[in-house]
Tab-separated table of C-alpha atoms and ligand atoms in Angstrom:
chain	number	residue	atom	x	y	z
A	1	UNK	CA	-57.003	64.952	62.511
A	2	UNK	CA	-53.223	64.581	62.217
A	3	UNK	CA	-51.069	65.399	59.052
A	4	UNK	CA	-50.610	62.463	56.845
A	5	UNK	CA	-47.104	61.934	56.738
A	6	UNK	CA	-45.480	62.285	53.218
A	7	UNK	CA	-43.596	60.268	51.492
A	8	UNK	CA	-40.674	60.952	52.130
A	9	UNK	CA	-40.887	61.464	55.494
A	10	UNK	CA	-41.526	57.701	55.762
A	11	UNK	CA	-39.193	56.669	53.590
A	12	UNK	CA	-36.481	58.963	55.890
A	13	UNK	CA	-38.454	57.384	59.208
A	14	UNK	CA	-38.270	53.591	57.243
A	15	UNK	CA	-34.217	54.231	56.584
A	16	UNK	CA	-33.560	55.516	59.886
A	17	UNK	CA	-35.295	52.597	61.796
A	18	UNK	CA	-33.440	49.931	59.603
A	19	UNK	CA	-29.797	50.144	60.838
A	20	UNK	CA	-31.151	50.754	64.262
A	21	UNK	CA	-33.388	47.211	64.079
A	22	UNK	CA	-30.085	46.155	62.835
A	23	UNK	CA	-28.051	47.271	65.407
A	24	UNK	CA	-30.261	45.699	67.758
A	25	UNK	CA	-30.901	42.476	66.429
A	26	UNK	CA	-33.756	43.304	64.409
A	27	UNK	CA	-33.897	42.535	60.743
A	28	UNK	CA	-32.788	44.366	57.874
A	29	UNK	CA	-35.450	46.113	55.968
A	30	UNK	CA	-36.415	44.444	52.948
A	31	UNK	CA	-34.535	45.982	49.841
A	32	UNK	CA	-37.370	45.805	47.794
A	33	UNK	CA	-39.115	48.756	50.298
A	34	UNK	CA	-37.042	51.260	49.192
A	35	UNK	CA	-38.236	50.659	45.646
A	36	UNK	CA	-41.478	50.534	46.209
A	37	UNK	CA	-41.660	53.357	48.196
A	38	UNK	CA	-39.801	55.469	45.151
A	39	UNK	CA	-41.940	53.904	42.316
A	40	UNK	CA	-45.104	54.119	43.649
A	41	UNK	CA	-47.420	56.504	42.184
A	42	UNK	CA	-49.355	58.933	44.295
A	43	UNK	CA	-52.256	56.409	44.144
A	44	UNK	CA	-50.216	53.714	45.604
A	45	UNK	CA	-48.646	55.825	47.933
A	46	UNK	CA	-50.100	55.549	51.050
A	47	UNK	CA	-51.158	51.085	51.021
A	48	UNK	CA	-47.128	51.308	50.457
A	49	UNK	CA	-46.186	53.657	53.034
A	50	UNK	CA	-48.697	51.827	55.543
A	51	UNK	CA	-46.528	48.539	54.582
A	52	UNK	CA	-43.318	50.093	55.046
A	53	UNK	CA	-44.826	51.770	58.504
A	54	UNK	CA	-46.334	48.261	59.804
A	55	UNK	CA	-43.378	46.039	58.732
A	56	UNK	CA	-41.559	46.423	61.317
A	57	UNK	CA	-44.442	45.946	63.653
A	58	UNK	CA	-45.287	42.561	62.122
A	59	UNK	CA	-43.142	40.276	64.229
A	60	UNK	CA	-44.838	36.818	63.115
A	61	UNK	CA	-45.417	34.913	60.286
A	62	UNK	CA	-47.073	32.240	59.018
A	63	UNK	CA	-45.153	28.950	58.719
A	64	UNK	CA	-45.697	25.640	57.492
A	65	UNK	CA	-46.221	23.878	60.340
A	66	UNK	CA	-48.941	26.427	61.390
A	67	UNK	CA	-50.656	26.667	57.817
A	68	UNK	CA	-50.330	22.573	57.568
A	69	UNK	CA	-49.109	23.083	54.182
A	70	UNK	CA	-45.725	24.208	52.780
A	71	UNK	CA	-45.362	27.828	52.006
A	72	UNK	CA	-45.593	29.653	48.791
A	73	UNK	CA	-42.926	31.794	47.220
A	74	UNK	CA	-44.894	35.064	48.892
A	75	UNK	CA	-45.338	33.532	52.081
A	76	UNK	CA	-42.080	32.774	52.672
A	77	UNK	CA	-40.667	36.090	51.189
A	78	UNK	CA	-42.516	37.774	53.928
A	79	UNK	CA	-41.239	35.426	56.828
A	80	UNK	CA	-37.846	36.462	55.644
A	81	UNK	CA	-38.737	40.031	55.888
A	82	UNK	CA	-40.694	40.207	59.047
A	83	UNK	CA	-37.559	37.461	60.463
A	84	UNK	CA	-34.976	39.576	59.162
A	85	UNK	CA	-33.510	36.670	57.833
A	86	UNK	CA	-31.233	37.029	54.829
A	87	UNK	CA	-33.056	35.972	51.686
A	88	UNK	CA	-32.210	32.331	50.633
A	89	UNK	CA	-29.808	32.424	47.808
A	90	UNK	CA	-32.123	29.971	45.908
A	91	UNK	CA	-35.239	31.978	45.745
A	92	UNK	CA	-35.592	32.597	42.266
A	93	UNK	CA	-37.848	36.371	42.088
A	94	UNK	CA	-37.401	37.782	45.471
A	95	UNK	CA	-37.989	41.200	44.303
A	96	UNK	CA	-40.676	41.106	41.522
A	97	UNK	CA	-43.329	38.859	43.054
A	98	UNK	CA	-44.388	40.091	46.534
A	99	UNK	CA	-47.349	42.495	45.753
A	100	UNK	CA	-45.572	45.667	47.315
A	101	UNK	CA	-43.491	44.820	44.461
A	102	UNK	CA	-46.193	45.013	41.700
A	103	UNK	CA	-45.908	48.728	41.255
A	104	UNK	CA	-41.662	48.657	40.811
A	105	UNK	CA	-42.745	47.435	37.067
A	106	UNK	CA	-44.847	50.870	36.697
A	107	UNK	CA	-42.596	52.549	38.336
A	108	UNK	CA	-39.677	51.739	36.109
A	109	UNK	CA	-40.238	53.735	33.561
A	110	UNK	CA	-39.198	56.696	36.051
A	111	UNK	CA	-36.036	58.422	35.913
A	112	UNK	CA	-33.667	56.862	38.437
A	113	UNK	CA	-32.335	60.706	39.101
A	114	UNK	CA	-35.901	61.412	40.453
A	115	UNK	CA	-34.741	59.239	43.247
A	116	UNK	CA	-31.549	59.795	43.585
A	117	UNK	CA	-31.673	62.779	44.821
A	118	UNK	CA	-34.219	62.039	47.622
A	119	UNK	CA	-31.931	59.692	49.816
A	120	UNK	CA	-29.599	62.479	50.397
A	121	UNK	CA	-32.173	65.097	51.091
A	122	UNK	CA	-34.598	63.211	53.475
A	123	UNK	CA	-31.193	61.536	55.709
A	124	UNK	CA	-28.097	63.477	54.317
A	125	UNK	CA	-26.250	61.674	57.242
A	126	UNK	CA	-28.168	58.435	57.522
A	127	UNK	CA	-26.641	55.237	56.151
A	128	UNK	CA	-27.010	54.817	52.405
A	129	UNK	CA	-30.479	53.002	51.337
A	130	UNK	CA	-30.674	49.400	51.386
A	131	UNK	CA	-29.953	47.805	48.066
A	132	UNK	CA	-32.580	45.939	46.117
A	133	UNK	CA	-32.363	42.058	45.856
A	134	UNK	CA	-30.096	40.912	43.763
A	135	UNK	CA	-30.786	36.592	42.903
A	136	UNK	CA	-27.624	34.963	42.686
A	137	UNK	CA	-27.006	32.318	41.086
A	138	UNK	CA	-28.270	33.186	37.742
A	139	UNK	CA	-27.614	35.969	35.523
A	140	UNK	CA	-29.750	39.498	35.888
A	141	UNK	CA	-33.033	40.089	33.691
A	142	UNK	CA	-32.282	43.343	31.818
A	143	UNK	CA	-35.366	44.225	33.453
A	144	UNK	CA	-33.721	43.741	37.340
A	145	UNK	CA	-30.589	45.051	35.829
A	146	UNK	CA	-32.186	48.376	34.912
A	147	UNK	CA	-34.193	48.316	38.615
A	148	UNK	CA	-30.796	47.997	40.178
A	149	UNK	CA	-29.317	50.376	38.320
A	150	UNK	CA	-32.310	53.149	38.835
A	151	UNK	CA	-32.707	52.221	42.351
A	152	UNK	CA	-28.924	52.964	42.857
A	153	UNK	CA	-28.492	49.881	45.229
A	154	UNK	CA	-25.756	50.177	47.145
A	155	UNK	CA	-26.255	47.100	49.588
A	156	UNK	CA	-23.063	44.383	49.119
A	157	UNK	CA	-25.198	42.421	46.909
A	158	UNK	CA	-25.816	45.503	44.767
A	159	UNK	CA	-22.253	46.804	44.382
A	160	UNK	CA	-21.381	44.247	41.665
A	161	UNK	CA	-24.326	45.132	39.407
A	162	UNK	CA	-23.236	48.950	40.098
A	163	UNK	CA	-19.837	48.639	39.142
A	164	UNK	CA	-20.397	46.247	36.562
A	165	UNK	CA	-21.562	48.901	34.402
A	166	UNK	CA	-18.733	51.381	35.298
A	167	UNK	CA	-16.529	48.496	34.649
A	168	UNK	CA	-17.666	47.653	31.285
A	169	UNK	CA	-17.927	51.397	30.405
A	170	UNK	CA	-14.102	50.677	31.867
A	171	UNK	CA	-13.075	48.280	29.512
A	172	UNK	CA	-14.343	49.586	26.056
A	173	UNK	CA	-12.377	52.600	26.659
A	174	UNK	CA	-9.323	50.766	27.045
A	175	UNK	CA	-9.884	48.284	24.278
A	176	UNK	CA	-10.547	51.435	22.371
A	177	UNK	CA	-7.360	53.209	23.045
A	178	UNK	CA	-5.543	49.825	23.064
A	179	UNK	CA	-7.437	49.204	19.226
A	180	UNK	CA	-8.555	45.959	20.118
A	181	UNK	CA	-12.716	45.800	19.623
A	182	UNK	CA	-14.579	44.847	22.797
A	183	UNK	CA	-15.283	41.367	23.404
A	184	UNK	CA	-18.887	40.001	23.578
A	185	UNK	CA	-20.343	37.448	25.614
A	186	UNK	CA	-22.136	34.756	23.386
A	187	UNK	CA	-25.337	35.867	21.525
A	188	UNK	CA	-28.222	33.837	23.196
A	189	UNK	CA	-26.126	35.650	26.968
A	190	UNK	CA	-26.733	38.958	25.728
A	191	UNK	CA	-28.835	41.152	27.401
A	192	UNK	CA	-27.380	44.409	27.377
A	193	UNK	CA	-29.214	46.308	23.906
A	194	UNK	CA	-26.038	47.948	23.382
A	195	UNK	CA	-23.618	44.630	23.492
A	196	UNK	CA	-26.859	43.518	20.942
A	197	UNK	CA	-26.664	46.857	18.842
A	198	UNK	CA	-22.653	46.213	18.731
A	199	UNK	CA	-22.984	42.048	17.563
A	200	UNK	CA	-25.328	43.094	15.080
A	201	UNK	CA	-23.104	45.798	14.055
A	202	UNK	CA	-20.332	43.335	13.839
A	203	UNK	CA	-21.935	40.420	12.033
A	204	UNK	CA	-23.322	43.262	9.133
A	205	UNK	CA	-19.112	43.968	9.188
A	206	UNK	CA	-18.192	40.666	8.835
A	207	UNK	CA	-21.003	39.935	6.405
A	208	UNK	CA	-19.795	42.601	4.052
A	209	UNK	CA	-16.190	41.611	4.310
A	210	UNK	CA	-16.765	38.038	3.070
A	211	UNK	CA	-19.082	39.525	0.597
A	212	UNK	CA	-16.207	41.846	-0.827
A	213	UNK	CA	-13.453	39.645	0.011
A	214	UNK	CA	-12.103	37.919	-3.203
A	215	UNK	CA	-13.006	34.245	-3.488
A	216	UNK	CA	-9.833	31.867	-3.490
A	217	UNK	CA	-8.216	30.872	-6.609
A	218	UNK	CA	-10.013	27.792	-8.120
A	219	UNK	CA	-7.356	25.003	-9.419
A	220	UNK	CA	-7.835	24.907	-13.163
A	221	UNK	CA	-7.789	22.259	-15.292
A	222	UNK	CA	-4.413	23.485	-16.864
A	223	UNK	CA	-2.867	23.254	-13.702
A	224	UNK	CA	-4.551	19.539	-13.063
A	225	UNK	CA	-3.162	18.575	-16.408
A	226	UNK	CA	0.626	19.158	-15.828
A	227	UNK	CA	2.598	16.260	-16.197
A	228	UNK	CA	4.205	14.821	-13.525
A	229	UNK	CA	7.923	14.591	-13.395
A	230	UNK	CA	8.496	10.937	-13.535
A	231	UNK	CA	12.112	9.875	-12.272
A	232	UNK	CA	14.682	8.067	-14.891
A	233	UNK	CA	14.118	4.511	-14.616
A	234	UNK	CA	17.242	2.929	-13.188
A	235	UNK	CA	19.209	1.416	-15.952
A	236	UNK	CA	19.780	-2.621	-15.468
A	237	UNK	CA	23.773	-1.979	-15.640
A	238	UNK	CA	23.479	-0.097	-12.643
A	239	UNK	CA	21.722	-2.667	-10.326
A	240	UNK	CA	24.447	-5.522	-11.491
A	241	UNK	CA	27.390	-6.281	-9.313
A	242	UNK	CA	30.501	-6.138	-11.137
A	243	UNK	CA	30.507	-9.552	-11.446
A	244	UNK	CA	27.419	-9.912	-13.021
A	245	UNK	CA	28.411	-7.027	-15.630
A	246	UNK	CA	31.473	-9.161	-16.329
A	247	UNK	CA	29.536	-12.214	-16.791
A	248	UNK	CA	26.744	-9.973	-19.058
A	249	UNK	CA	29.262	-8.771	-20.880
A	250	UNK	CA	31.298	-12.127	-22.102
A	251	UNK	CA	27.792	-13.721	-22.754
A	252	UNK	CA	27.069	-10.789	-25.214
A	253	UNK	CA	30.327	-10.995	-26.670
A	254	UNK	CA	30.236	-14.677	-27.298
A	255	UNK	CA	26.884	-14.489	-28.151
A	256	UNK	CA	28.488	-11.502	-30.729
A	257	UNK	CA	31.078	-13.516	-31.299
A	258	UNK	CA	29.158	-16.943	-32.342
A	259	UNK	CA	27.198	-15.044	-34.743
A	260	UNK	CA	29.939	-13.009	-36.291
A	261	UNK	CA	31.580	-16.735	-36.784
A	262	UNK	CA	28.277	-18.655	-38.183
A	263	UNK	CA	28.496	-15.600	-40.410
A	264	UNK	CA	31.721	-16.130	-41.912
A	265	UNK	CA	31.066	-20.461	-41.970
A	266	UNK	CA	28.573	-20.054	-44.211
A	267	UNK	CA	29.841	-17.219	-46.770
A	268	UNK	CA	32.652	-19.395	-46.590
A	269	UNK	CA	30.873	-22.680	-47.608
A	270	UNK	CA	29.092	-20.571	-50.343
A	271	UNK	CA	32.032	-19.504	-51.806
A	272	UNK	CA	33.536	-23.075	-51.628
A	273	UNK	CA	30.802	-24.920	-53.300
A	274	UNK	CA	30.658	-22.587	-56.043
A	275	UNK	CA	34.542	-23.170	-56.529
A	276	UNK	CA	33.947	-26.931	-56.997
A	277	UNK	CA	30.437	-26.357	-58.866
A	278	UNK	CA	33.085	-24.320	-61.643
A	279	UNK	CA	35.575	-27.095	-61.357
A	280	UNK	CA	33.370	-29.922	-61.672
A	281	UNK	CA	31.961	-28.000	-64.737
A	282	UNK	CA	35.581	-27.876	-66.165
A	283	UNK	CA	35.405	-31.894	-66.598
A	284	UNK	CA	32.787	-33.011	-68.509
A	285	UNK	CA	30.500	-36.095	-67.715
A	286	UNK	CA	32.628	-39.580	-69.190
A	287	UNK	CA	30.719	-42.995	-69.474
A	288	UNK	CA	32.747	-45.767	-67.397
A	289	UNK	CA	32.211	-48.392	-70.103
A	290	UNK	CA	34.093	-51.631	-70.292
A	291	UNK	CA	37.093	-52.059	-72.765
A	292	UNK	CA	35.714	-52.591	-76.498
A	293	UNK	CA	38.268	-55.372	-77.141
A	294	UNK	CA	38.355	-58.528	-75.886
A	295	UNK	CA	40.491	-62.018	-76.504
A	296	UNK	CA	38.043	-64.599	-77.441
A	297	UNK	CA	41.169	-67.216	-78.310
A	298	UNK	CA	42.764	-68.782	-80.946
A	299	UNK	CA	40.503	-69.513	-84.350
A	300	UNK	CA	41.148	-73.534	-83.429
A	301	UNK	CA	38.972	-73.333	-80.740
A	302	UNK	CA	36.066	-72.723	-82.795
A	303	UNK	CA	34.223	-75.839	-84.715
A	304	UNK	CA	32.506	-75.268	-88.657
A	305	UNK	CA	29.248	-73.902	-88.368
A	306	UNK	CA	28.965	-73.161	-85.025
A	307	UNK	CA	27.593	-70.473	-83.031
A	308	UNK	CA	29.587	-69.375	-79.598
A	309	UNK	CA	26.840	-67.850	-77.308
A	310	UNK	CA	29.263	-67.886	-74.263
A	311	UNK	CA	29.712	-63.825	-74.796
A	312	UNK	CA	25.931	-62.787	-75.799
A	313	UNK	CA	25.197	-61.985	-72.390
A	314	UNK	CA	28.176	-59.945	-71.143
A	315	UNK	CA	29.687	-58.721	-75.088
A	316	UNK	CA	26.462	-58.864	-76.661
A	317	UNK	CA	27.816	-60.488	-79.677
A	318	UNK	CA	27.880	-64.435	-81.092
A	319	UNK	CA	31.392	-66.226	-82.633
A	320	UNK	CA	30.435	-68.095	-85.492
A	321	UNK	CA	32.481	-70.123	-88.179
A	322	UNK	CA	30.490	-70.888	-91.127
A	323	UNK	CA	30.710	-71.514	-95.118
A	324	UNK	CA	27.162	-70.084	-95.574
A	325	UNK	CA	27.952	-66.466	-96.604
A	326	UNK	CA	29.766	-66.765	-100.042
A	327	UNK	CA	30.832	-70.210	-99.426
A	328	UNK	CA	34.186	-69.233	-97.437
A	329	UNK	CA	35.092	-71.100	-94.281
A	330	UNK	CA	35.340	-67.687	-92.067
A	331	UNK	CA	35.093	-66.609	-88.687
A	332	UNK	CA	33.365	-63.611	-87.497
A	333	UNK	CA	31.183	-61.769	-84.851
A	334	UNK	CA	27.597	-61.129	-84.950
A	335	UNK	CA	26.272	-58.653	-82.552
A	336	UNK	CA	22.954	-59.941	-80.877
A	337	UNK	CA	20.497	-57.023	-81.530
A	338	UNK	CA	17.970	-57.295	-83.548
A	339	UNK	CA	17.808	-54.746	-86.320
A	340	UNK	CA	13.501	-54.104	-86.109
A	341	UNK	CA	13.489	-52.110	-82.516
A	342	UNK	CA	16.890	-53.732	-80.267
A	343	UNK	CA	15.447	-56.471	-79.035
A	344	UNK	CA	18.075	-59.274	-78.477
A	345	UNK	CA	17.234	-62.545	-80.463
A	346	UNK	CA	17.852	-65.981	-79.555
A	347	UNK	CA	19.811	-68.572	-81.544
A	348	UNK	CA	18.011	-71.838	-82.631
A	349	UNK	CA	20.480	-75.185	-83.375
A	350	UNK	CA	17.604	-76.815	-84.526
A	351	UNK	CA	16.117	-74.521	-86.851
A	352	UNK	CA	19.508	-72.806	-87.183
A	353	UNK	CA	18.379	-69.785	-87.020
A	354	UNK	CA	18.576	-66.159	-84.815
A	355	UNK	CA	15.206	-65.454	-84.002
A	356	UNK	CA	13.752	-62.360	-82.524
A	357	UNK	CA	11.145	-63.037	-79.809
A	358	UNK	CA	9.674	-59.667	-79.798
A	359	UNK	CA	8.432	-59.790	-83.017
A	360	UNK	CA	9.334	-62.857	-85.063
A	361	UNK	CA	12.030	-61.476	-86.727
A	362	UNK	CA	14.588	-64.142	-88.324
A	363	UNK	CA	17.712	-64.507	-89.268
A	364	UNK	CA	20.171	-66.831	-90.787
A	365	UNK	CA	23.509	-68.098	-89.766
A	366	UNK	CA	25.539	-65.784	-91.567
A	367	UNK	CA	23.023	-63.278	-90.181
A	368	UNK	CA	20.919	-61.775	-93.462
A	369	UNK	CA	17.478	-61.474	-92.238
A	370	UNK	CA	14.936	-63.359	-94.036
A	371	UNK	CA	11.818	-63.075	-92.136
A	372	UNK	CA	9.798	-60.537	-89.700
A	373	UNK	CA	10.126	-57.103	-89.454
A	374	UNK	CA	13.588	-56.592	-89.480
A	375	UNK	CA	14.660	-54.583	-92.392
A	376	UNK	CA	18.283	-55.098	-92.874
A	377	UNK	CA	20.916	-57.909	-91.935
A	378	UNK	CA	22.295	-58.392	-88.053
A	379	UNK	CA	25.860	-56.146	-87.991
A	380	UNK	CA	29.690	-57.650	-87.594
A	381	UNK	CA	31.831	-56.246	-85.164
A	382	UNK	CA	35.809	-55.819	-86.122
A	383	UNK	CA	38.094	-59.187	-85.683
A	384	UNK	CA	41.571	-59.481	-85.769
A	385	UNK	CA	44.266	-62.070	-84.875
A	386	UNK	CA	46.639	-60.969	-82.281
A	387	UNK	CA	50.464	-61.256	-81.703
A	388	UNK	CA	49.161	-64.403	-79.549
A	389	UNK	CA	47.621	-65.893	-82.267
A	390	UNK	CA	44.236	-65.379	-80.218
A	391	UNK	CA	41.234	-63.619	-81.788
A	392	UNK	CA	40.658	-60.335	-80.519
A	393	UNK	CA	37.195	-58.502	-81.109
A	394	UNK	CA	36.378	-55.154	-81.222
A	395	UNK	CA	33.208	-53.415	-80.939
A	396	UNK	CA	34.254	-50.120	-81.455
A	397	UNK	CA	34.034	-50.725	-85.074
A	398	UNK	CA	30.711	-52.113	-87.403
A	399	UNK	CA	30.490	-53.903	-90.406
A	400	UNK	CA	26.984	-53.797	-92.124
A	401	UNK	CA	26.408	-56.027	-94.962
A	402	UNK	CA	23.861	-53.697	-96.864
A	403	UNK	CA	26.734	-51.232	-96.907
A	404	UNK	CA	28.896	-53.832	-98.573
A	405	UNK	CA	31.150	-53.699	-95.588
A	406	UNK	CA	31.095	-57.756	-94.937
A	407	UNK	CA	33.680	-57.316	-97.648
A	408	UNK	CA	36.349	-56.029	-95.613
A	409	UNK	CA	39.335	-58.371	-94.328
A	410	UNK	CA	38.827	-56.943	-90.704
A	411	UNK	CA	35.241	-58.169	-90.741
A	412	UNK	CA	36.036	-61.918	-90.401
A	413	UNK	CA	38.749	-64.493	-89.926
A	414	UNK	CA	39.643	-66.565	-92.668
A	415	UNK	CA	40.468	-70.214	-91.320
B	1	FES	FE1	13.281	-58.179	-83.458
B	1	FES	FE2	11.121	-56.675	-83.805
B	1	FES	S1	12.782	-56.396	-82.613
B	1	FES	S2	11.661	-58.467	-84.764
């Protein structure tokens, strides 16, 4: 029985046969193989190496129109790989479903510089491995990222993810010596545990500085409360033309003026009527009465025993010539008020007799009372002859007879 090949010695045949099936038309070798190949364990060795021995042998496939039904994910994974047929772009898990692909998750936990080293010492001068499949289209699990990185893929679609890393080992170091912190792709895109480790590390920062960082200055109250600075009102002398002012003016000086003036009318009036008030109290009150001496005519004009009413109602006083007092032909003037209370009495031809109607008083013709109240005689006025011969009367001047003053000459006319 033959040697069973090793390992390695079909992963160098595997290698070796790939760029020549390329060369010749035939298709590339999967670039999951290599992976499998390296992960598997020794119990999984030899289904894998038997896959990566008949592959190339398997030159059809199964396809929909054979099968009557459309193709699964697998099924059309392995028509790629026994077509040679570049892997379409939109195939979501190239890599991690196909069952030789089952043990790359067990074998992940194995040092990438376990394999490393094998490529160079099983073909030091073949072609460098193919690279594993990289999905486009959609950002790397951390799990395919750490595949690609352990498998050392160095297929086009591989060289990205490699120098990825050496590119963002790149560009800390140069945001470090520039001092500028490394800038991290969104949280929920992060997938690298160290860009994690470094946004955690940040947000603790930031937390901590906004903790410490002193809170703004609240507004007080005080500061609310200050008054405002309210501009001067503009005065109304300023928004007047000058013709207005002018006009503003000469009203308030009239108006002044007119009050200054009715000021000075009436102190003045005051201190005129109280001139005349001392002047009219210089002149005391006089009675206008009518003259107390009067012409009543010559002492021919009068008839014996007779009484001359004609100036009782204006003089107040009778003419009378009579014989009856002391027996003397006389003529004299009897004033007509009676001597109870004033009343005037009437003179009676028939009777002949002055009688009083207020209260019954009488009186003779030569005027001594004789009945009624009255308590004393009527009175005489004075009666002289003038240069005209007339009679003149005067009332200024009384006779009374219980005085005895019928006895004087200028109480009566002798005839
Ligand atoms: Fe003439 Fe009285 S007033 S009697």
């Amino acid at each position: 029985m033959a040697e069973r090949p090793s390992v390695k010695d079909i992963l160098a045949r595997a290698r070796a046969a790939g760029p020549a099936a390329q060369a010749g038309g035939a298709p590339a070798p999967a670039a999951p193989e290599p992976e499998v190949v390296e992960a598997a364990t020794p119990e999984e060795e030899e289904p894998v190496a038997e896959a990566a021995v008949e592959e190339p042998a398997a030159p059809t496939a199964p396809t929909a129109s054979s099968l009557g039904r459309p193709l699964t994910l697998q099924e059309k994974l392995a028509a790629a790989r026994a077509a040679g047929v570049p892997k379409p772009a939109a195939a979501p898990k190239p890599a991690a479903k196909p069952a030789a692909a089952k043990p790359t998750a067990k074998a992940a936990p194995k040092p990438p510089a376990e394999a490393e080293p094998a490529a160079p010492e099983a073909a030091p001068s073949a072609p460098p491995p193919p690279a594993a499949p990289i999905p486009t289209g959609r950002p790397l699990t951390l799990q395919e990222k750490l595949a690609a990185a352990r498998s050392g893929a160095a297929a086009p679609g591989a060289a990205a993810p490699a120098a990825k890393p050496a590119a963002a080992k790149a560009a800390p170091a140069a945001a470090a010596k520039a001092g500028a912190p490394r800038e991290l792709p969104p949280l929920e895109k992060i997938t690298d545990p160290k860009d994690l480790a470094e946004a955690s590390r940040r947000f603790g920062a930031k937390w901590a500085a906004a903790k410490t960082a002193p809170s703004p200055a609240k507004p007080t109250h005080k500061a609310e409360a200050k008054p405002q600075k309210v501009p001067p009102k503009p005065s109304k002398e300023a928004a007047l033309t000058p013709a207005q002012a002018e006009r503003r003016r000469f009203l308030i000086n009239v108006s002044i003026g007119t009050w200054v003036a009715l000021g000075w009318a009436t102190f003045t009036a005051g201190i005129a009527a109280m001139l005349a008030a001392c002047g009219r109290f210089m002149f005391p009150n006089v009675l206008a009465e009518p003259p107390s001496t009067i012409k009543i005519g010559p002492p021919a004009n009068f008839e014996p025993e007779e009484v001359n009413e004609r100036w009782k109602s204006e003089w107040g006083f009778w003419v009378v010539r009579s014989s009856k007092y002391n027996g003397q032909d006389i003529i004299y003037a009897l004033q007509s008020i009676c001597t109870h209370l004033g009343c005037p009495p009437n003179w009676l031809a028939g009777e002949q007799k002055f009688k009083c109607p207020c209260h019954g008083s009488g009186f003779y013709i030569s005027g001594i009372n004789f009945e009624g109240p009255a308590p004393r005689p009527l009175e005489r006025f004075k009666v002289a002859l003038a240069d005209d011969g007339q009679i003149v009367v005067d009332k200024s001047q009384k006779f009374q007879e219980e005085l005895g003053q019928w006895a004087d000459p200028d109480s009566f006319i002798p005839v």
